[in-house]
Amino acid sequence: MSENRKLIKIATAGSVDDGKSTLIGRLLYDTKSLTTDKIEAIERSSKQRGYDYLDFSLATDGLVAEREQGITIDVAHIYFNTDKTNFIVADTPGHVEYTRNMVTGASTSQVAIILIDARKGVIEQTYRHFFIANLLRISHVVVAINKMDLVDYEEDVYLKIKADFDELVEKSDFSEDQITFIPVSALKGENIARQSEEMPWYVGNTLLDHLEVLETSDLELSTVARFPIQYVIRPKTEAFHDFRGFSGMLYGGNLKVGDEVTLLPSLNTSKIKSIHYFDQEVQEATQGSSITLTLETEVDLSRGDMLVKSGELPTSQKQIAATICQVNNKALTVGQKYILQHGVNRVLAKVAQIESKIQTDFSGSEEADSLKLNDIGRVHFRLSNPIHYDSYNSNKSNGSFILIDEAEYDTVSVGFID
Amino acid sequence: MSNLLIPNPKEAESIHIIREVAAQFERPVLLFSGGKDSITLVRLAQKAFYPAKIPFPLLHVDTGHNFPETIEFRDKLVEELGLELIVRNVQDSIDQGKVREERGRYSSRNSLQTTTLLDAIEELKFDACIGGARRDEEKARAKERVFSVRDDFGQWDEKNQRPELFDMLNGKIHLGQNVRCFPISNWTELDVWEYIKTENIEIPSIYFAHKREVFFRDGMIWTANEHVFREENEEVVEKMVRFRTVGDMTCTAAVLSEAVSLDDVVGEIRESTISERGARIDDKRSEAAMETRKKVGYF
């Protein structure tokens, strides 16, 4: 894998029939990521269905039920590369009832492309998707105003939609520079990979150029080191008889040999003796590394515990408040117990209070007894053991959790800690 | 000692997933076909647990129609790394009358593997099967979760998948269920080849161009061999070919190639206008061939 190629993760969002699949198909086509046999398969299927155009959604809607109904039910992950960048696109469903799958797709993304049909403008689904992008603290939003060919490429249409959307931006936590507007026609390829001659009034980048200039480092949030212990390595071989290593992924910041560290929950301290990456030893590891550490002193540290730099402690508490998105048919109610998974750590959680249900059109919140599928609300929990967290705003990985049903083991909610 | 580790994000994610499998399950197994993807998985698993050994065995479901080069390679790798290998044979499932050998022009043992795999899972009580499937391979695979829960019949319920949020993996299951785990979900074919090159990983010789007896049918290049059905009028010729995927001989087509080194192969994949599964005969059976197989327990 080319090490100098950056990785950008994108989620698409938008309403039904606003051209998400066509946009993705166009990006694949224009970056030469669609191979001949796949294009032929799309041609064959489009023809069979009696369409007079190439239906790119046939490339991304991978399930029989999706092709039957012409809708996207679940997230598809799609990949394309340019010389400089690897892209992963989560193609998420537009239908309201699949909002949870949109959250699933968007949770790992740094960039959201929200599509708007130029003929319809900002609609309810736009609110919902932008709200979720805001809730997930996606670093950058591209508003792609699509189907410009159907409104004669008129600048006034674009400006009107942009003005409507700007009102939403004001109600959100996004700053203006996190939002970029691009007028496009995915069907005709205008402003996707090629500057449109039909819209000389638009002077910004094409969509692809815009995605290329985003820097991965600017899209990450956290600066303090968080190292949850995922697995303890005890080889017990002759060569490594006394080796006791702590494996995991480093979320945020960096760790160096010699750093003084505090171990949670024990609050014991030690120093990093060595950092291993396979059969190499390194002096320093940066955010996103999957590594194994050894410590200067013998300590009690097992899966689910956390190692941080001394002086940079997270919050450790048994009472937490969080914003919840319900992703299961079973409603969340007061008094219910769940398994709460925070990174690789699991504790028991009881719903102490449902503070409110939040409207996804930025109109505020209301009282609620329960949170049903796709609902978003503010909830207070009591935990069996403290978890060691940061606010979701400062560290996504250490500020989020999932709730697992105790009986069925399904993932029922995702939470974002204040 | 090098100074600073700058992670390769896809590799780091895969290692994280493999460690989660080892930590969350009682009896994981790595499904090993001898192909480039499962070879890559073995390297990633080495990295996940070094300096300890890989804490789970490999399982090869042998169709009996594998390329001999692959089997030789498999045995050598297992020996060199001191791994535990379990082999289960499709031939046994046929002999027990559980599956019927297909007949005719397109007969293949590929889909018969599912029964042998499910039997092995039940017999050996595996609760997690690590596989080298990638979402870029096929459109039904693009819908796959990293941890994919299968019921006690091995079935995939594509409309009711567990949401997967951030990198938190929920591997909690009931007795009898199992989870298919896909650590290289987010890799592309080119990622795998570039990784094999960067890491200098050894792979079976059939991935490199070599002279081979083949015949042409439906625009594809088939191996001429006693396991592959051939009409009398289908003429056998010798060509320089290589393989992009390594499955059962009866469903894996070759491509014409001059690529004899990893550099050549990476170059060829970059330039290729045909997808990897474009040479998989089993996927051409219908528009939903992969989805249909996956639903009943194919990996």
XYZ file of C-alpha atoms in Angstrom:
717
model
C 0.000 0.000 0.000
C 1.450 3.298 -1.003
C 2.404 5.063 2.195
C 2.378 8.564 0.828
C -1.196 8.303 -0.406
C -3.589 9.852 2.088
C -6.910 8.258 3.021
C -10.125 10.284 3.011
C -13.401 8.750 4.187
C -16.601 10.180 2.795
C -20.293 9.554 3.460
C -22.942 10.532 0.947
C -26.319 11.645 2.165
C -29.410 12.941 0.534
C -32.977 12.116 -0.214
C -34.319 9.393 -2.449
C -33.779 9.990 -6.163
C -31.549 12.971 -5.724
C -28.811 11.174 -7.586
C -26.455 9.808 -4.939
C -25.744 6.611 -6.819
C -25.305 8.500 -10.061
C -22.838 10.825 -8.357
C -20.818 7.927 -7.004
C -20.977 6.153 -10.342
C -19.740 9.339 -11.992
C -16.838 9.693 -9.527
C -15.862 6.080 -10.190
C -16.204 6.530 -13.933
C -14.242 9.783 -14.072
C -11.404 8.415 -11.938
C -11.304 5.308 -14.163
C -12.193 3.138 -11.190
C -15.011 1.342 -12.987
C -13.628 -1.567 -14.932
C -14.875 -2.570 -18.359
C -16.688 -5.653 -17.103
C -18.508 -3.627 -14.453
C -19.541 -0.993 -16.998
C -20.723 -3.775 -19.302
C -22.730 -5.301 -16.461
C -24.357 -1.913 -15.811
C -25.123 -1.521 -19.523
C -26.642 -5.004 -19.671
C -28.818 -4.506 -16.597
C -29.893 -1.000 -17.601
C -30.976 -2.340 -20.978
C -32.810 -5.291 -19.422
C -34.768 -2.881 -17.288
C -35.617 -0.803 -20.336
C -33.743 2.350 -19.292
C -32.346 4.634 -21.963
C -29.420 5.726 -19.771
C -26.737 4.015 -17.699
C -28.125 3.381 -14.220
C -25.044 3.636 -11.997
C -27.111 2.700 -8.942
C -26.950 -0.857 -10.276
C -23.251 -0.788 -9.446
C -23.772 0.201 -5.828
C -27.132 -1.295 -4.849
C -25.728 -4.748 -4.185
C -28.775 -6.516 -2.761
C -31.582 -8.125 -4.718
C -34.145 -6.316 -2.569
C -32.510 -2.990 -3.386
C -32.537 -3.545 -7.121
C -36.123 -4.810 -6.916
C -37.304 -1.637 -5.237
C -34.790 0.763 -6.732
C -33.751 2.032 -3.293
C -30.696 1.739 -1.092
C -31.378 -0.192 2.121
C -27.971 -0.643 3.627
C -24.608 1.031 3.451
C -22.314 0.039 0.603
C -18.647 0.848 0.862
C -17.054 1.944 -2.372
C -13.421 2.621 -3.095
C -11.577 4.734 -5.590
C -8.096 6.108 -5.874
C -6.438 9.051 -7.490
C -2.659 9.422 -7.691
C -2.602 11.293 -4.392
C -5.502 9.911 -2.406
C -7.327 6.715 -1.432
C -11.033 7.364 -0.992
C -13.609 5.268 0.877
C -17.192 6.278 0.198
C -20.012 5.040 2.414
C -23.080 5.155 0.176
C -25.874 5.519 2.705
C -29.639 5.146 2.289
C -31.849 8.205 1.768
C -35.105 6.810 3.175
C -36.150 8.039 6.617
C -36.623 4.485 7.904
C -32.979 3.702 7.193
C -31.606 6.692 9.101
C -29.741 4.295 11.382
C -27.830 2.974 8.407
C -26.955 6.539 7.475
C -25.512 7.010 10.974
C -23.616 3.728 10.566
C -22.074 4.841 7.288
C -21.313 8.361 8.429
C -19.770 7.410 11.792
C -16.413 6.556 10.267
C -16.382 9.406 7.751
C -14.522 12.681 7.885
C -16.417 14.304 5.044
C -20.129 14.261 4.197
C -21.454 15.032 0.747
C -25.059 16.150 1.100
C -26.904 16.086 -2.192
C -29.722 18.434 -3.009
C -31.922 18.187 -6.082
C -31.731 21.659 -7.636
C -35.421 21.453 -8.595
C -36.548 20.668 -5.045
C -34.120 22.667 -2.919
C -33.663 22.157 0.825
C -36.198 19.599 2.082
C -36.877 17.750 5.332
C -34.359 14.989 4.598
C -31.691 17.658 4.077
C -32.322 18.906 7.623
C -32.110 15.399 9.015
C -28.891 14.512 7.233
C -27.234 17.793 8.082
C -28.339 17.362 11.686
C -26.686 13.934 11.816
C -23.512 15.310 10.209
C -23.551 17.939 12.949
C -24.220 15.391 15.698
C -21.371 13.190 14.447
C -19.070 16.232 14.219
C -18.120 15.406 10.678
C -15.211 17.683 9.889
C -16.311 18.894 6.514
C -19.572 19.045 4.565
C -19.851 19.399 0.807
C -23.287 20.502 -0.341
C -23.597 19.235 -3.894
C -26.477 20.945 -5.630
C -27.251 18.350 -8.259
C -29.304 18.150 -11.447
C -28.261 21.689 -12.445
C -28.846 20.576 -16.050
C -32.580 20.409 -15.258
C -32.708 24.059 -14.140
C -30.797 25.438 -17.146
C -27.631 25.830 -15.060
C -29.076 29.019 -13.544
C -26.995 30.738 -10.907
C -30.120 32.102 -9.175
C -31.309 28.578 -8.352
C -27.918 27.797 -6.827
C -27.848 31.032 -4.814
C -31.359 30.498 -3.474
C -30.523 26.977 -2.240
C -27.232 28.166 -0.779
C -29.042 30.944 1.118
C -31.590 28.429 2.491
C -28.817 26.095 3.544
C -26.831 28.894 5.171
C -29.771 29.368 7.554
C -29.287 25.762 8.660
C -25.557 26.285 9.095
C -26.280 29.171 11.467
C -28.373 26.917 13.700
C -25.667 24.232 13.741
C -22.249 24.018 15.381
C -20.514 24.144 12.007
C -18.482 27.179 11.047
C -18.821 28.591 7.535
C -15.422 27.334 6.425
C -16.461 23.753 7.139
C -19.135 23.924 4.440
C -18.512 24.045 0.695
C -21.199 24.476 -1.975
C -20.712 23.036 -5.467
C -23.287 23.140 -8.284
C -23.077 19.890 -10.246
C -24.743 17.613 -12.736
C -23.734 14.078 -11.830
C -25.500 12.708 -14.901
C -23.581 14.954 -17.313
C -20.369 15.099 -15.284
C -20.492 18.887 -14.804
C -18.160 20.096 -12.009
C -17.502 16.513 -10.877
C -14.038 15.903 -12.315
C -14.292 18.507 -15.053
C -14.896 22.256 -14.688
C -18.294 22.973 -16.208
C -18.487 25.283 -19.215
C -22.221 25.505 -18.623
C -21.711 27.271 -15.286
C -19.005 29.903 -15.876
C -20.409 31.834 -12.890
C -19.062 29.141 -10.535
C -15.381 29.764 -9.874
C -14.652 27.163 -7.172
C -13.093 23.722 -7.419
C -14.735 20.726 -9.004
C -15.962 18.134 -6.524
C -12.994 15.848 -7.104
C -10.457 18.709 -6.863
C -12.121 19.827 -3.661
C -11.912 16.349 -2.118
C -8.263 16.163 -3.147
C -7.256 19.381 -1.354
C -8.696 18.272 1.995
C -5.879 17.198 4.306
C -6.360 14.165 6.535
C -4.523 15.885 9.376
C -6.979 18.787 9.300
C -9.881 16.373 9.555
C -8.788 14.815 12.836
C -9.767 16.310 16.138
C -7.831 14.967 19.047
C -4.443 15.957 20.392
C -4.145 14.046 23.675
C -3.004 10.430 23.692
C -5.571 7.772 24.573
C -4.422 4.160 24.567
C -7.134 1.626 25.529
C -5.667 -1.809 26.277
C -7.060 -4.150 23.679
C -5.034 -7.314 24.207
C -2.197 -8.419 26.478
C 0.688 -10.166 24.709
C 2.423 -12.908 26.721
C 4.516 -15.041 24.341
C 5.975 -17.327 27.056
C 8.598 -18.489 24.568
C 12.267 -18.918 25.347
C 13.260 -15.831 23.416
C 10.553 -13.661 24.988
C 10.072 -15.351 28.312
C 9.416 -12.231 30.367
C 7.743 -10.188 27.641
C 4.463 -8.612 28.721
C 3.167 -6.218 26.085
C 0.002 -4.153 25.937
C -1.567 -3.926 22.492
C -4.028 -1.463 21.132
C -4.632 1.453 18.848
C -3.447 4.930 19.768
C -6.327 7.396 19.589
C -5.013 10.926 19.380
C -1.662 12.552 20.006
C 1.557 10.569 20.270
C 3.442 8.329 22.702
C 7.224 8.201 23.136
C 9.620 5.847 24.842
C 10.313 7.362 28.259
C 6.917 9.085 28.551
C 5.498 9.024 32.037
C 2.075 7.374 31.931
C -0.918 6.878 34.218
C -2.923 3.672 34.121
C -6.684 3.674 34.519
C -8.540 2.665 36.617
C -5.709 1.945 39.097
C -4.083 5.408 38.764
C -0.701 3.681 39.031
C 2.072 5.352 37.111
C 4.921 3.973 35.059
C 7.141 4.831 32.100
C 7.034 3.523 28.533
C 9.974 1.161 28.114
C 9.522 0.182 24.479
C 7.120 0.577 21.567
C 6.802 -2.378 19.206
C 5.388 -2.452 15.723
C 5.723 -6.077 14.602
C 9.429 -6.976 14.752
C 10.586 -3.366 14.798
C 11.018 -1.060 17.766
C 10.211 2.627 17.377
C 10.894 5.682 19.541
C 7.571 7.356 18.938
C 4.145 6.335 17.664
C 1.539 8.732 16.315
C -2.253 8.734 16.317
C -3.852 5.799 14.535
C -1.008 3.345 15.139
C -1.776 -0.254 16.141
C 1.145 -0.963 18.450
C 2.350 -2.942 21.463
C 3.931 -1.214 24.496
C 5.993 -2.461 27.386
C 6.343 -0.582 30.656
C 9.257 -0.029 33.047
C 7.433 -1.528 36.035
C 5.286 -4.593 36.654
C 1.705 -3.349 36.683
C -1.787 -4.795 36.660
C -3.289 -3.790 33.328
C -5.814 -5.754 31.290
C -8.241 -5.421 28.387
C -10.566 -2.461 28.787
C -8.141 -0.482 30.957
C -6.566 2.671 29.575
C -3.094 4.159 29.432
C -2.661 7.933 29.135
C 0.157 10.434 29.615
C 0.393 11.591 33.210
C -1.136 15.045 33.466
C -3.580 14.362 30.613
C -6.224 12.353 32.430
C -9.694 11.840 30.951
C -12.872 12.049 33.017
C -13.637 8.897 35.019
C -17.245 8.619 36.147
C -20.121 6.275 36.903
C -22.786 8.841 35.945
C -22.799 10.029 32.352
C -25.069 12.075 30.120
C -25.046 11.552 26.387
C -26.907 12.177 23.168
C -28.284 8.878 21.898
C -29.357 7.770 18.451
C -31.561 4.690 18.615
C -30.558 2.202 15.908
C -32.817 -0.741 16.816
C -36.550 -1.480 16.718
C -36.585 -1.994 20.484
C -37.231 1.349 22.185
C -35.000 2.724 24.913
C -36.905 3.363 28.162
C -36.109 4.503 31.700
C -34.924 1.726 34.016
C -33.684 -0.509 31.214
C -30.269 -2.159 31.506
C -27.747 -2.522 28.735
C -24.178 -3.566 28.120
C -22.348 -0.331 27.363
C -19.341 -0.743 25.084
C -16.929 2.199 25.182
C -14.129 1.423 22.725
C -12.997 -2.062 23.749
C -14.295 -1.743 27.318
C -17.667 -3.063 28.493
C -19.653 -2.088 31.614
C -23.302 -2.407 32.593
C -25.495 0.655 32.183
C -28.934 1.584 33.450
C -31.058 4.327 31.898
C -31.588 6.804 34.750
C -33.473 9.518 32.888
C -34.568 10.491 29.412
C -34.124 14.242 29.419
C -35.572 15.003 25.994
C -36.117 13.931 22.439
C -34.397 16.178 19.911
C -36.009 17.296 16.661
C -33.744 16.725 13.703
C -34.894 19.909 11.967
C -33.052 22.072 14.532
C -36.397 23.207 15.985
C -35.546 22.144 19.528
C -36.521 19.293 21.810
C -39.545 17.825 23.591
C -40.228 15.533 26.549
C -40.283 11.796 25.880
C -40.780 8.530 27.825
C -38.897 6.437 25.329
C -36.671 6.725 22.278
C -37.791 4.681 19.285
C -35.906 3.565 16.194
C -34.142 6.533 14.524
C -34.996 8.882 17.433
C -32.294 11.116 18.872
C -32.418 12.177 22.523
C -30.579 13.235 25.668
C -30.184 10.406 28.186
C -28.595 9.991 31.635
C -27.005 6.663 32.593
C -25.760 5.042 35.768
C -22.844 2.627 35.204
C -21.617 -0.442 37.101
C -18.013 0.781 36.804
C -16.580 4.119 35.775
C -15.524 4.638 32.176
C -12.601 6.875 31.241
C -13.878 9.259 28.623
C -13.446 12.585 26.884
C -16.203 14.640 25.353
C -17.088 13.470 21.862
C -16.098 16.957 20.671
C -12.500 16.523 21.732
C -11.980 12.826 20.950
C -14.489 10.898 18.852
C -13.195 7.464 19.782
C -13.065 8.159 23.479
C -16.325 10.093 23.557
C -18.638 7.589 21.912
C -20.153 4.258 22.905
C -22.702 1.680 21.819
C -25.421 -0.003 23.851
C -25.872 -3.751 23.469
C -29.136 -5.502 24.339
C -28.540 -7.843 27.281
C -30.799 -10.583 25.969
C -30.509 -10.416 22.189
C -26.982 -8.980 21.968
C -27.997 -6.585 19.200
C -26.446 -3.134 19.002
C -29.395 -0.914 19.925
C -28.018 2.623 20.319
C -25.027 4.799 19.698
C -24.103 7.495 22.196
C -22.102 10.705 22.097
C -20.840 11.944 25.464
C -20.944 15.672 26.274
C 15.536 1.502 16.063
C 13.596 3.795 13.800
C 12.400 7.029 15.215
C 8.810 7.670 14.338
C 6.004 5.319 13.344
C 3.573 6.817 10.872
C 0.742 4.337 10.584
C -0.679 2.916 7.408
C -4.363 3.489 8.266
C -5.727 0.406 6.531
C -3.138 -1.880 8.081
C -3.691 -0.381 11.546
C -7.439 -0.911 11.234
C -6.981 -4.543 10.156
C -4.668 -5.294 13.071
C -7.206 -3.725 15.436
C -9.958 -5.973 14.017
C -7.850 -9.148 14.283
C -7.054 -8.392 17.932
C -10.757 -7.837 18.601
C -11.513 -11.288 17.192
C -8.903 -12.897 19.450
C -10.172 -10.974 22.487
C -13.926 -11.383 21.970
C -14.243 -15.021 20.908
C -13.518 -18.405 22.437
C -12.637 -20.344 19.302
C -11.690 -18.213 16.309
C -10.262 -19.653 13.102
C -8.694 -18.079 10.038
C -10.173 -19.304 6.759
C -7.162 -19.929 4.568
C -7.410 -20.615 0.854
C -3.779 -20.096 -0.077
C -4.746 -17.011 -2.062
C -3.224 -13.541 -1.761
C -5.940 -12.216 0.565
C -5.629 -14.979 3.143
C -1.837 -14.804 2.900
C -2.119 -11.083 3.672
C -4.345 -11.945 6.653
C -1.661 -14.255 8.003
C 0.914 -11.442 7.838
C -1.494 -9.045 9.575
C -2.173 -11.640 12.285
C 1.581 -12.061 12.802
C 1.818 -8.296 13.264
C -1.155 -8.231 15.649
C 0.366 -10.678 18.138
C 4.147 -10.442 17.703
C 6.255 -11.599 19.486
C 3.604 -14.145 20.509
C 2.343 -16.709 18.003
C -0.941 -16.327 16.160
C -3.493 -17.532 18.761
C -5.823 -19.381 16.369
C -5.550 -22.136 13.748
C -6.029 -21.912 9.985
C -8.842 -23.811 8.275
C -8.587 -24.778 4.618
C -11.721 -26.079 2.930
C -10.097 -28.068 0.156
C -12.262 -28.604 -2.924
C -9.852 -31.253 -4.210
C -9.640 -29.169 -7.379
C -7.083 -26.689 -6.169
C -4.007 -25.709 -8.075
C -1.181 -27.954 -6.815
C 1.088 -24.910 -6.498
C -1.306 -23.453 -3.924
C -1.319 -26.568 -1.766
C 2.478 -26.769 -1.821
C 2.668 -23.134 -0.827
C 0.118 -23.624 1.978
C 2.081 -26.453 3.555
C 5.354 -24.559 3.353
C 3.892 -21.426 4.952
C 2.341 -23.357 7.823
C 5.612 -25.162 8.449
C 7.720 -21.989 8.343
C 5.526 -19.983 10.705
C 4.689 -22.865 13.019
C 0.952 -22.474 12.493
C -1.767 -25.017 13.135
C -3.586 -26.065 9.948
C -6.919 -27.874 9.805
C -8.050 -29.254 6.428
C -11.573 -30.345 5.564
C -12.347 -31.876 2.168
C -15.312 -31.262 -0.112
C -14.762 -34.808 -1.379
C -15.815 -36.098 2.068
C -19.078 -34.149 1.884
C -19.688 -35.667 -1.555
C -18.881 -39.177 -0.288
C -21.264 -38.708 2.647
C -24.029 -37.786 0.190
C -24.444 -34.301 1.671
C -23.788 -32.535 -1.597
C -23.969 -33.655 -5.197
C -21.197 -33.092 -7.698
C -22.382 -30.722 -10.435
C -22.418 -31.998 -13.992
C -21.855 -30.567 -17.416
C -20.160 -27.690 -19.079
C -19.987 -25.311 -16.106
C -19.695 -27.845 -13.300
C -17.750 -26.550 -10.312
C -17.132 -27.490 -6.725
C -17.075 -23.890 -5.585
C -20.575 -23.684 -4.120
C -20.229 -27.162 -2.579
C -17.628 -25.707 -0.197
C -20.367 -24.069 1.875
C -21.612 -27.393 3.271
C -18.107 -28.551 4.163
C -17.387 -25.201 5.835
C -20.602 -25.210 7.881
C -19.941 -28.802 8.976
C -16.421 -27.876 10.074
C -17.731 -24.887 12.042
C -20.216 -27.137 13.831
C -17.780 -29.986 14.429
C -14.942 -27.823 15.734
C -17.263 -25.302 17.454
C -15.728 -22.226 15.876
C -17.488 -19.049 16.946
C -15.561 -16.672 14.682
C -14.256 -17.249 11.173
C -11.779 -14.676 9.908
C -11.955 -14.307 6.137
C -10.114 -12.310 3.505
C -13.228 -10.976 1.768
C -13.012 -7.382 0.573
C -15.912 -5.033 -0.062
C -14.476 -3.941 -3.401
C -14.702 -7.460 -4.821
C -18.378 -7.599 -5.551
C -21.494 -5.524 -4.953
C -23.029 -7.910 -2.388
C -19.708 -7.962 -0.530
C -19.825 -4.135 -0.451
C -22.788 -4.480 1.916
C -20.940 -6.683 4.366
C -20.180 -5.680 7.948
C -16.740 -6.238 9.504
C -18.371 -8.540 12.086
C -21.188 -10.347 10.285
C -23.442 -12.481 12.471
C -24.611 -15.798 10.995
C -27.358 -17.914 12.540
C -26.901 -21.562 13.495
C -27.645 -22.510 9.887
C -24.838 -20.239 8.742
C -27.295 -17.856 7.109
C -26.674 -14.170 6.447
C -29.680 -11.900 6.991
C -28.786 -9.049 4.689
C -31.739 -6.884 5.651
C -31.097 -7.088 9.369
C -27.414 -6.470 9.919
C -26.064 -5.046 13.155
C -25.149 -1.411 12.759
C -21.397 -0.933 13.079
C -20.432 2.390 14.562
C -16.953 3.871 14.553
C -14.539 1.010 15.149
C -16.483 -0.552 18.016
C -17.155 -4.170 17.175
C -19.955 -6.094 18.855
C -19.109 -9.791 18.756
C -21.628 -10.918 21.348
C -23.534 -13.924 20.048
C -25.654 -16.823 21.254
C -24.446 -20.385 21.355
C -24.641 -21.888 17.888
C -24.326 -18.582 16.081
C -21.023 -17.569 14.596
C -19.477 -14.399 13.301
C -17.670 -13.965 10.016
C -14.925 -11.412 10.525
C -13.427 -9.464 7.673
C -10.309 -7.502 8.692
C -9.426 -6.356 5.165
C -12.953 -5.250 4.240
C -11.717 -1.788 3.354
C -8.788 -2.855 1.179
C -8.880 -2.873 -2.602
C -7.195 -5.399 -4.838
C -4.475 -2.818 -5.539
C -3.999 -2.207 -1.784
C -3.373 -5.932 -1.309
C -0.846 -6.106 -4.130
C 0.955 -2.952 -3.020
C 1.083 -4.362 0.521
C 2.473 -7.704 -0.636
C 5.112 -5.780 -2.544
C 6.031 -3.383 0.281
C 6.160 -6.203 2.818
C 7.880 -8.532 0.399
C 5.438 -11.359 1.172
C 5.878 -14.666 -0.627
C 2.918 -15.851 -2.748
C 2.166 -18.964 -4.855
C 3.789 -19.049 -8.279
C 0.496 -19.120 -10.192
C 0.096 -15.392 -9.503
C 3.030 -14.776 -11.826
C 2.994 -15.298 -15.592
C 3.895 -18.819 -16.616
C 3.248 -21.151 -19.548
C 0.102 -23.203 -19.054
C -2.243 -25.444 -21.026
C -5.514 -23.585 -21.422
C -8.583 -23.343 -23.620
C -10.895 -20.459 -24.530
C -14.632 -20.384 -23.784
C -17.080 -17.469 -23.441
C -14.195 -15.013 -23.765
C -12.455 -16.484 -20.742
C -9.314 -18.556 -20.363
C -9.891 -21.916 -18.653
C -7.314 -24.272 -17.260
C -7.085 -27.473 -19.319
C -7.105 -30.212 -16.741
C -9.031 -33.360 -15.831
C -11.125 -31.452 -13.272
C -12.436 -28.898 -15.743
C -15.172 -30.016 -18.139
C -14.125 -29.523 -21.745
C -15.941 -30.279 -25.029
C -14.013 -32.281 -27.566
C -13.941 -29.385 -29.996
C -12.469 -27.007 -27.421
C -8.849 -26.812 -28.390
C -6.056 -26.810 -25.817
C -3.244 -24.315 -26.362
C -0.207 -23.237 -24.398
C -0.203 -19.586 -23.321
C 1.640 -17.220 -20.974
C -0.945 -16.613 -18.272
C -1.333 -15.774 -14.623
C -4.197 -15.764 -12.118
C -5.664 -12.797 -10.257
C -7.679 -14.858 -7.826
C -6.990 -18.348 -6.633
C -10.072 -20.417 -6.117
C -11.196 -23.757 -7.299
C -9.738 -24.498 -10.760
C -13.226 -24.920 -12.137
C -14.291 -21.366 -11.461
C -11.106 -19.347 -11.749
C -10.166 -18.033 -15.154
C -6.633 -17.036 -16.090
C -5.535 -13.803 -17.722
C -2.944 -13.381 -20.462
C 0.064 -11.760 -18.868
C 3.787 -11.194 -19.044
C 4.055 -10.133 -15.399
C 6.818 -12.130 -13.730
C 7.612 -9.946 -10.715
C 5.611 -8.124 -8.047
C 6.488 -4.826 -9.720
C 5.029 -6.143 -12.970
C 1.911 -7.413 -11.228
C 1.255 -4.116 -9.421
C 1.763 -2.259 -12.687
C -0.617 -4.584 -14.470
C -3.344 -4.219 -11.806
C -3.027 -0.423 -11.942
C -3.552 -0.439 -15.705
C -6.179 -3.166 -15.814
C -9.611 -2.369 -17.197
C -11.105 -5.661 -16.004
C -12.069 -6.240 -12.368
C -10.665 -9.080 -10.347
C -13.932 -10.965 -10.201
C -14.352 -10.441 -13.918
C -12.303 -13.630 -14.097
C -14.520 -15.482 -11.626
C -16.762 -17.811 -13.537
C -18.912 -18.462 -10.451
C -19.990 -14.805 -10.304
C -21.304 -14.820 -13.855
C -24.058 -17.288 -13.066
C -26.537 -14.519 -12.272
C -26.665 -10.891 -11.160
C -27.000 -12.030 -7.541
C -24.693 -15.048 -7.607
C -22.555 -13.876 -4.682
C -25.513 -12.707 -2.592
C -27.302 -16.023 -3.086
C -24.237 -17.978 -1.986
C -23.603 -15.695 0.987
C -27.161 -16.026 2.265
C -26.762 -19.762 2.730
C -23.408 -19.577 4.433
C -20.705 -19.082 1.792
C -17.936 -17.082 3.387
